Short mmCIF file of C-alpha atoms in Angstrom, two decimals:
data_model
loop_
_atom_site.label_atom_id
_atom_site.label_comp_id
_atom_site.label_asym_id
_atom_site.label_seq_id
_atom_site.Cartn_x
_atom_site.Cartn_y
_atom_site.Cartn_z
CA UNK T 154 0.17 -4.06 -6.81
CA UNK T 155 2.08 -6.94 -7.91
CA UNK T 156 5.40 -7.56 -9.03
CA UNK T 157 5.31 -4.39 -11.54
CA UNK T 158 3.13 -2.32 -9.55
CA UNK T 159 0.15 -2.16 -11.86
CA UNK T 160 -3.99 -1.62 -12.41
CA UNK T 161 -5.48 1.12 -10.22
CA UNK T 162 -3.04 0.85 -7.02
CA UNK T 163 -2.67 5.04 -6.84
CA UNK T 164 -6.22 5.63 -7.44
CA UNK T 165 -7.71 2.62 -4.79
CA UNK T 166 -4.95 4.12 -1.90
CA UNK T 167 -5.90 7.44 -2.50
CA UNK T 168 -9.65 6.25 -1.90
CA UNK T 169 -8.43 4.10 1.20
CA UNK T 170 -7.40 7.17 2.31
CA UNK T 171 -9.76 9.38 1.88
CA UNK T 172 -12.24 7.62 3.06
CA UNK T 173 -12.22 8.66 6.47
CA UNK T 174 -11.83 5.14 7.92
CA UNK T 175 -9.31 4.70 10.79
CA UNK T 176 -6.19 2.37 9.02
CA UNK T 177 -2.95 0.89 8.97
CA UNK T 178 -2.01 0.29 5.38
CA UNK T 179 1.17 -1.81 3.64
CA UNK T 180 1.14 -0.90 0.15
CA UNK T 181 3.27 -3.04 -1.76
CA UNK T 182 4.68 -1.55 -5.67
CA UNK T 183 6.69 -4.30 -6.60
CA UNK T 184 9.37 -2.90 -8.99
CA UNK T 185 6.99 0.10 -10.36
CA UNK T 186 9.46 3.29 -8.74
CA UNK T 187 6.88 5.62 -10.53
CA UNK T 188 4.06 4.39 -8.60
CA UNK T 189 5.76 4.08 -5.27
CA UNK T 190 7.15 7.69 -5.75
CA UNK T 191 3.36 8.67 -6.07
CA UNK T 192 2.23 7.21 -2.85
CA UNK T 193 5.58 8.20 -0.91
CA UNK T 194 3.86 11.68 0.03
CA UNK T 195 0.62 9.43 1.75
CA UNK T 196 3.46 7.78 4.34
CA UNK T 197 4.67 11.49 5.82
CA UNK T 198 2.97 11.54 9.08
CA UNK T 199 -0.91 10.11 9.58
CA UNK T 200 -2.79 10.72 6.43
CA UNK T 201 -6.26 11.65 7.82
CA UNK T 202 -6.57 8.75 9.68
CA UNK T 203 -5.07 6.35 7.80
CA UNK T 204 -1.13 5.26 8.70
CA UNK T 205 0.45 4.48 5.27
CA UNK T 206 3.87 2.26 4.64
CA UNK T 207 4.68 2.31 0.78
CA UNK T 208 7.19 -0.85 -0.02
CA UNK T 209 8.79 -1.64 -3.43
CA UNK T 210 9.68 -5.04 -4.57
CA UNK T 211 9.97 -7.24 -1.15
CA UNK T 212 10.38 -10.83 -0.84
CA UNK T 213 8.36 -10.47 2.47
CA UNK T 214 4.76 -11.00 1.19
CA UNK T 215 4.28 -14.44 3.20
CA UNK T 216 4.63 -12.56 6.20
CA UNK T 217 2.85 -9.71 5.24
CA UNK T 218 -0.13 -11.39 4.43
CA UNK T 219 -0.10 -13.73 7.61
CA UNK T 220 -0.09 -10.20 9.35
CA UNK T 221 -2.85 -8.61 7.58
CA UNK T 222 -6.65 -8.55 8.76
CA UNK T 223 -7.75 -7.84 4.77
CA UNK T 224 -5.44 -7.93 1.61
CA UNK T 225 -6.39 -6.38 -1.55
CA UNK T 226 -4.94 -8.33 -4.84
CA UNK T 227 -5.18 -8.42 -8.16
CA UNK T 228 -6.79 -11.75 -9.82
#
């Protein structure tokens, strides 16, 4: 989502999820507490199928990204 968290990050996770596909996602808010509060309720067990980790600001993204198999960004 950025550093502030913005665009259509609640509505795409909320797809992710609902999609049905088997996942592991880390969804990074960056300093947006509003958005990160929304998405909070995804991370409370397995979500359908999907495992959900909500993160605000982190200064962890180079390793997060090595670790990832896709990333989602904005341009």
């Amino acid at each position: 989502g950025g550093s502030s968290g913005s665009g259509r990050l609640v509505d795409d996770v909320r797809g992710l999820v609902a999609s049905g596909l088997r996942l592991d996602l880390t969804v990074v808010c960056g300093k947006n507490a509003a958005v990160q509060q929304k998405l909070e309720p995804l991370t409370m067990g397995r979500a359908g199928r999907c495992e959900v980790r909500v993160l605000g600001y982190t200064d962890h993204i180079p390793e997060l990204m090595r670790g990832a198999d896709l990333l989602l960004t904005k341009a």
